[in-house]
Amino acid sequence: MKFRIDASDLTAGKLREIITNLKNERIKVLVGVFVSPQQKYISYGIHGYSSNWLLSNYPEILKNGKVNFDEYIIINNEKTQYSYYLAKKISRVVNDFNFDGVYILTEPDGIKTVNDVESILGLLINVRREISRDKILIVDRVDPFLSIDLLRIILNHTDYVVLHTSPWIDGMLYGARANRTVETYRQCIRHIKSELKNNEWHKLLFSIYTLDMARGWLTPALAVQLEVDSYSSLLDNGYAIYYVSNYLPYRLKLRQQVESFS
């Protein structure tokens, strides 16, 4: 099971303490990296974030509001590929705080097309190169209907890939995908498993969306448990939960024990 902790209000010392305590409980701790330059929405106030440094100093690397990681920026009078620059920064944070790896949080729409894969591939390659091999690299929100060839490219540079597998969220937030069902995703996962080698499909995780207090939605408990039961029989290496907090009004039952990450 994977879950997320928001560290935005923590001091560096407090964050190190939390990381140490979690690792003492044999829980692997990853640093989350948002690839979108900003995500803002208004719901009982203004929520989200904005990378003002990037937007103000390097607007030229943005294309249709998304970061082109293969573009070059000028840092200290030197031309540097942005994916390489960012990977160096990520690696420094991983080593400084003794994280167990990196969790790449993609655009809200996820990775659905050739262009989406091309736009993030440079970052995945450079992060994998900069962090040590014993560190974990995860990328999320990959559409399982992506071609096998493109999925395999992503798998080649990561340790785990989180597939987007939530029909309830599809219908509520993304009307264009509302015709997908649990069975639709199960059939797609079966096809993926038939095409991939064992060492490839064992890297696949599925995703479960539970609630978002800021935006005001909650997935019904029966729908969540149906998804967990349906997908865990096909992908047995774990899943990512979006989002966990002390407001979550139900428990999730696991069919088997899986390694924990945060």
XYZ file of N, CA and C in Angstrom, residues 12-170:
477
model
N 12.651 21.309 8.358
C 13.552 20.253 7.892
C 13.859 19.260 9.008
N 14.052 19.772 10.219
C 14.354 18.894 11.344
C 13.197 17.977 11.680
N 11.979 18.525 11.663
C 10.799 17.713 11.967
C 10.571 16.667 10.884
N 10.811 17.063 9.630
C 10.647 16.114 8.530
C 11.634 14.959 8.660
N 12.876 15.262 9.003
C 13.883 14.198 9.193
C 13.457 13.265 10.322
N 12.881 13.836 11.371
C 12.430 13.013 12.499
C 11.322 12.061 12.064
N 10.363 12.577 11.274
C 9.266 11.736 10.791
C 9.799 10.624 9.885
N 10.730 10.980 9.004
C 11.314 9.990 8.095
C 12.011 8.890 8.893
N 12.781 9.283 9.895
C 13.492 8.303 10.720
C 12.517 7.387 11.448
N 11.450 7.958 12.003
C 10.469 7.158 12.734
C 9.763 6.164 11.804
N 9.420 6.616 10.612
C 8.762 5.721 9.654
C 9.700 4.589 9.229
N 10.945 4.932 8.984
C 11.911 3.912 8.566
C 12.176 2.916 9.699
N 12.110 3.394 10.939
C 12.256 2.485 12.069
C 11.110 1.484 12.144
N 9.955 1.852 11.565
C 8.801 0.946 11.485
C 8.829 0.112 10.211
N 9.973 0.143 9.517
C 10.182 -0.630 8.288
C 9.259 -0.165 7.159
N 8.962 1.129 7.161
C 8.178 1.740 6.088
C 9.120 2.547 5.206
N 9.072 2.315 3.915
C 9.909 3.059 2.984
C 9.293 4.433 2.738
N 10.127 5.463 2.727
C 9.654 6.845 2.614
C 10.201 7.463 1.328
N 9.297 7.936 0.479
C 9.677 8.521 -0.802
C 9.381 10.016 -0.804
N 10.145 10.775 -1.579
C 9.862 12.194 -1.757
C 9.003 12.350 -3.009
N 7.895 13.075 -2.872
C 6.996 13.296 -3.997
C 7.416 14.508 -4.808
N 7.367 14.384 -6.134
C 7.764 15.476 -7.026
C 6.625 15.744 -8.005
N 6.023 16.935 -7.912
C 4.997 17.325 -8.862
C 5.661 17.806 -10.153
N 5.200 17.325 -11.294
C 5.782 17.759 -12.562
C 5.010 18.927 -13.169
N 3.777 19.150 -12.730
C 3.003 20.279 -13.228
C 3.523 21.564 -12.598
N 3.703 22.651 -13.368
C 4.231 23.900 -12.797
C 3.291 24.546 -11.792
N 1.993 24.266 -11.923
C 1.042 24.784 -10.947
C -0.276 24.019 -11.033
N -0.925 23.916 -9.903
C -2.266 23.335 -9.823
C -3.031 24.154 -8.808
N -4.041 24.879 -9.285
C -4.842 25.713 -8.404
C -6.318 25.494 -8.682
N -7.111 25.491 -7.637
C -8.549 25.457 -7.788
C -9.177 26.105 -6.562
N -10.369 26.613 -6.755
C -11.086 27.335 -5.700
C -12.231 26.474 -5.192
N -12.176 26.132 -3.929
C -13.231 25.355 -3.277
C -13.092 25.590 -1.781
N -13.959 26.430 -1.226
C -13.830 26.839 0.171
C -12.441 27.447 0.415
N -12.042 28.323 -0.484
C -10.726 28.941 -0.430
C -9.894 28.538 -1.634
N -8.676 29.036 -1.693
C -7.774 28.712 -2.798
C -6.839 27.590 -2.379
N -6.782 26.531 -3.167
C -5.953 25.374 -2.864
C -4.986 25.117 -4.018
N -3.940 24.372 -3.707
C -2.987 24.004 -4.741
C -1.617 24.602 -4.497
N -0.864 24.775 -5.560
C 0.498 25.288 -5.458
C 0.882 25.950 -6.784
N 1.991 26.681 -6.751
C 2.519 27.296 -7.971
C 4.022 27.416 -7.853
N 4.741 26.985 -8.898
C 6.200 27.113 -8.916
C 6.556 28.472 -9.501
N 6.511 29.493 -8.644
C 6.747 30.862 -9.115
C 8.140 31.032 -9.704
N 9.126 30.333 -9.130
C 10.499 30.435 -9.645
C 10.564 29.996 -11.101
N 9.928 28.886 -11.402
C 9.949 28.359 -12.764
C 9.127 29.234 -13.698
N 7.927 29.610 -13.288
C 7.036 30.388 -14.143
C 7.594 31.771 -14.443
N 8.279 32.352 -13.470
C 8.799 33.714 -13.642
C 10.104 33.758 -14.423
N 10.973 32.780 -14.181
C 12.312 32.836 -14.769
C 12.467 32.043 -16.059
N 11.666 30.982 -16.241
C 11.860 30.130 -17.418
C 10.537 29.768 -18.098
N 9.724 30.787 -18.446
C 8.448 30.490 -19.104
C 8.628 29.829 -20.465
N 9.826 29.952 -21.055
C 10.067 29.397 -22.393
C 10.069 27.868 -22.408
N 10.229 27.221 -21.248
C 10.236 25.754 -21.253
C 8.834 25.177 -21.090
N 7.834 26.075 -21.000
C 6.452 25.625 -20.885
C 5.805 25.554 -22.265
N 5.059 24.499 -22.493
C 4.332 24.322 -23.751
C 2.909 23.925 -23.406
N 1.973 24.813 -23.744
C 0.560 24.598 -23.407
C 0.369 24.366 -21.912
N 1.154 25.114 -21.123
C 1.030 25.030 -19.675
C 1.754 23.867 -19.033
N 2.399 23.013 -19.836
C 3.127 21.861 -19.314
C 4.631 22.051 -19.489
N 5.404 21.455 -18.585
C 6.858 21.587 -18.625
C 7.441 20.664 -19.686
N 8.301 21.218 -20.532
C 9.070 20.414 -21.480
C 10.436 20.170 -20.851
N 10.627 18.999 -20.279
C 11.836 18.717 -19.512
C 13.086 18.604 -20.386
N 12.916 18.498 -21.692
C 14.070 18.407 -22.579
C 14.615 19.776 -22.976
N 13.903 20.835 -22.612
C 14.376 22.187 -22.932
C 15.572 22.543 -22.053
N 16.290 23.570 -22.487
C 17.491 24.017 -21.760
C 17.230 25.342 -21.054
N 17.850 25.511 -19.887
C 17.774 26.748 -19.128
C 19.194 27.234 -18.854
N 19.314 28.495 -18.499
C 20.623 29.082 -18.170
C 20.737 29.189 -16.654
N 21.661 28.450 -16.083
C 21.932 28.479 -14.649
C 23.402 28.819 -14.446
N 23.658 29.917 -13.727
C 25.041 30.359 -13.488
C 25.805 30.503 -14.799
N 25.122 31.106 -15.781
C 25.712 31.388 -17.095
C 26.052 30.129 -17.889
N 25.481 28.990 -17.485
C 25.700 27.750 -18.217
C 24.369 27.184 -18.700
N 24.390 26.655 -19.916
C 23.183 26.076 -20.507
C 23.034 24.636 -20.015
N 21.914 24.356 -19.374
C 21.693 23.047 -18.774
C 20.298 22.539 -19.128
N 20.211 21.256 -19.475
C 18.898 20.657 -19.732
C 18.106 20.632 -18.431
N 16.843 21.074 -18.502
C 16.055 21.217 -17.285
C 15.860 19.882 -16.564
N 15.662 18.800 -17.306
C 15.479 17.502 -16.662
C 16.723 17.105 -15.867
N 17.895 17.420 -16.400
C 19.148 17.110 -15.706
C 19.287 17.981 -14.451
N 18.978 19.272 -14.593
C 19.056 20.200 -13.456
C 18.124 19.762 -12.336
N 16.874 19.431 -12.683
C 15.896 19.030 -11.681
C 16.279 17.697 -11.048
N 16.779 16.762 -11.849
C 17.185 15.459 -11.316
C 18.309 15.615 -10.291
N 19.236 16.530 -10.556
C 20.316 16.804 -9.603
C 19.749 17.315 -8.280
N 18.778 18.228 -8.373
C 18.159 18.776 -7.167
C 17.415 17.683 -6.386
N 16.687 16.842 -7.117
C 15.948 15.759 -6.478
C 16.897 14.802 -5.772
N 17.989 14.461 -6.441
C 18.973 13.548 -5.863
C 19.567 14.117 -4.579
N 19.808 15.419 -4.576
C 20.371 16.055 -3.381
C 19.403 15.965 -2.202
N 18.118 16.176 -2.463
C 17.103 16.081 -1.412
C 17.000 14.643 -0.897
N 17.005 13.688 -1.824
C 16.923 12.277 -1.440
C 18.068 11.914 -0.503
N 19.270 12.328 -0.841
C 20.440 12.001 -0.022
C 20.448 12.768 1.298
N 20.046 14.040 1.245
C 20.086 14.878 2.442
C 19.122 14.377 3.512
N 17.923 13.963 3.090
C 16.906 13.528 4.050
C 16.841 12.008 4.190
N 17.675 11.316 3.446
C 17.724 9.853 3.500
C 16.391 9.217 3.084
N 15.784 9.770 2.028
C 14.586 9.163 1.466
C 14.946 7.834 0.808
N 13.948 6.972 0.702
C 14.157 5.674 0.058
C 13.922 5.725 -1.446
N 13.490 6.864 -1.944
C 13.263 6.964 -3.371
C 12.444 8.176 -3.739
N 11.938 8.162 -4.978
C 11.236 9.313 -5.554
C 9.905 8.853 -6.136
N 8.860 9.639 -5.869
C 7.525 9.365 -6.405
C 7.163 10.529 -7.323
N 7.133 10.286 -8.634
C 6.817 11.330 -9.606
C 5.308 11.443 -9.747
N 4.764 12.606 -9.356
C 3.330 12.882 -9.459
C 3.091 13.649 -10.755
N 2.477 13.006 -11.726
C 2.345 13.585 -13.056
C 1.207 14.600 -13.114
N 0.970 15.117 -14.322
C -0.119 16.055 -14.540
C -1.451 15.436 -14.110
N -2.444 16.264 -13.744
C -3.750 15.723 -13.325
C -4.365 14.762 -14.334
N -4.138 15.006 -15.627
C -4.686 14.113 -16.651
C -3.846 12.853 -16.823
N -2.680 12.809 -16.197
C -1.839 11.624 -16.269
C -1.087 11.479 -17.571
N -0.610 10.267 -17.817
C 0.159 9.951 -19.021
C -0.726 9.095 -19.926
N -1.220 9.721 -21.001
C -2.194 9.051 -21.862
C -1.758 8.944 -23.322
N -0.792 9.769 -23.726
C -0.438 9.853 -25.143
C 1.064 9.744 -25.353
N 1.452 9.659 -26.632
C 2.876 9.656 -26.990
C 3.543 10.931 -26.497
N 2.880 12.062 -26.675
C 3.442 13.339 -26.236
C 3.656 13.372 -24.728
N 2.717 12.773 -23.977
C 2.871 12.730 -22.515
C 4.111 11.926 -22.126
N 4.322 10.811 -22.798
C 5.493 9.973 -22.506
C 6.772 10.720 -22.869
N 6.780 11.337 -24.049
C 7.972 12.060 -24.494
C 8.306 13.220 -23.567
N 7.280 13.867 -23.029
C 7.526 15.053 -22.201
C 8.143 14.717 -20.853
N 7.890 13.499 -20.335
C 8.385 13.155 -19.006
C 9.549 12.173 -19.048
N 9.803 11.584 -20.202
C 10.823 10.531 -20.291
C 12.204 11.037 -19.889
N 12.570 12.239 -20.336
C 13.881 12.786 -19.983
C 14.071 12.927 -18.488
N 12.994 13.312 -17.790
C 13.082 13.437 -16.332
C 13.281 12.072 -15.684
N 12.528 11.074 -16.141
C 12.663 9.728 -15.573
C 14.074 9.188 -15.779
N 14.619 9.377 -16.977
C 15.961 8.878 -17.293
C 17.002 9.535 -16.392
N 16.901 10.860 -16.234
C 17.904 11.579 -15.454
C 17.771 11.316 -13.954
N 16.540 11.201 -13.467
C 16.371 10.887 -12.047
C 16.917 9.490 -11.755
N 16.599 8.531 -12.642
C 17.107 7.168 -12.462
C 18.635 7.159 -12.465
N 19.228 7.996 -13.280
C 20.683 8.051 -13.387
C 21.311 8.705 -12.159
N 20.627 9.705 -11.587
C 21.215 10.478 -10.494
C 21.049 9.820 -9.125
N 19.936 9.152 -8.896
C 19.756 8.505 -7.595
C 20.385 7.114 -7.655
N 20.835 6.625 -6.511
C 21.516 5.334 -6.501
C 20.549 4.211 -6.840
N 21.085 3.082 -7.282
C 20.252 1.981 -7.747
C 19.408 1.362 -6.634
N 19.800 1.565 -5.388
C 19.003 0.997 -4.299
C 17.819 1.882 -3.939
N 17.688 3.041 -4.594
C 16.556 3.925 -4.374
C 15.420 3.579 -5.338
N 14.186 3.798 -4.898
C 13.006 3.437 -5.668
C 12.524 4.623 -6.492
N 12.112 4.371 -7.718
C 11.533 5.410 -8.571
C 10.151 4.955 -9.035
N 9.132 5.752 -8.698
C 7.745 5.453 -9.060
C 7.182 6.613 -9.872
N 6.412 6.305 -10.888
C 5.675 7.332 -11.632
C 4.206 6.957 -11.613
N 3.331 7.966 -11.464
C 1.915 7.652 -11.285
C 1.047 8.128 -12.443
N -0.245 7.771 -12.351
C -1.300 8.182 -13.282
C -1.006 7.796 -14.735
N -0.492 6.610 -14.936
C -0.263 6.122 -16.300
C -1.528 5.410 -16.774
N -2.041 5.812 -17.927
C -3.259 5.222 -18.466
C -2.968 3.788 -18.912
N -3.691 2.798 -18.395
C -3.438 1.406 -18.802
C -3.750 1.145 -20.276
N -4.479 2.065 -20.919
C -4.790 1.906 -22.343
C -3.687 2.468 -23.235
N -2.610 2.941 -22.620
C -1.419 3.327 -23.365
C -0.879 2.102 -24.097
N -0.249 2.322 -25.243
C 0.258 1.174 -26.005
C 1.305 0.414 -25.184
N 1.419 -0.862 -25.434
C 2.377 -1.703 -24.719
C 3.803 -1.196 -24.924
N 4.120 -0.765 -26.134
C 5.471 -0.268 -26.410
C 5.797 0.948 -25.558
N 4.847 1.887 -25.431
C 5.089 3.086 -24.627
C 5.152 2.732 -23.142
N 4.284 1.832 -22.713
C 4.305 1.402 -21.314
C 5.638 0.745 -20.984
N 6.142 -0.059 -21.903
C 7.414 -0.738 -21.673
C 8.566 0.270 -21.569
N 8.512 1.353 -22.338
C 9.542 2.391 -22.246
C 9.573 2.979 -20.840
N 8.396 3.275 -20.289
C 8.319 3.830 -18.932
C 8.821 2.817 -17.916
N 8.419 1.571 -18.069
C 8.838 0.517 -17.141
C 10.353 0.335 -17.139
N 10.985 0.549 -18.277
C 12.436 0.361 -18.386
C 13.219 1.345 -17.527
N 12.592 2.469 -17.154
C 13.313 3.505 -16.413
C 12.769 3.716 -15.007
N 11.851 2.861 -14.568
C 11.249 3.013 -13.243
C 11.202 1.673 -12.516
N 10.952 1.755 -11.224
C 10.782 0.537 -10.428
C 9.315 0.136 -10.329
N 8.441 1.138 -10.307
C 7.005 0.872 -10.264
C 6.269 1.910 -11.113
N 5.165 1.475 -11.725
C 4.282 2.356 -12.493
C 2.876 2.206 -11.927
N 2.290 3.335 -11.513
C 0.937 3.321 -10.960
C -0.057 3.572 -12.093
N -0.881 2.594 -12.356
C -1.890 2.723 -13.409
C -3.118 3.451 -12.874
N -3.712 4.269 -13.730
C -4.975 4.911 -13.360
C -6.098 3.906 -13.586
N -6.797 3.521 -12.513
C -7.781 2.437 -12.616
C -9.053 2.745 -11.836
N -9.498 4.001 -11.831
C -10.662 4.354 -11.023
C -11.832 4.817 -11.885
N -12.777 3.925 -12.196
C -13.922 4.324 -13.018
C -14.838 5.324 -12.332
N -14.898 5.282 -10.989
C -15.775 6.220 -10.280
C -15.263 7.650 -10.454
N -13.937 7.833 -10.313
C -13.347 9.157 -10.517
C -13.440 9.556 -11.986
N -13.293 8.591 -12.890
C -13.448 8.882 -14.318
C -14.778 9.580 -14.583
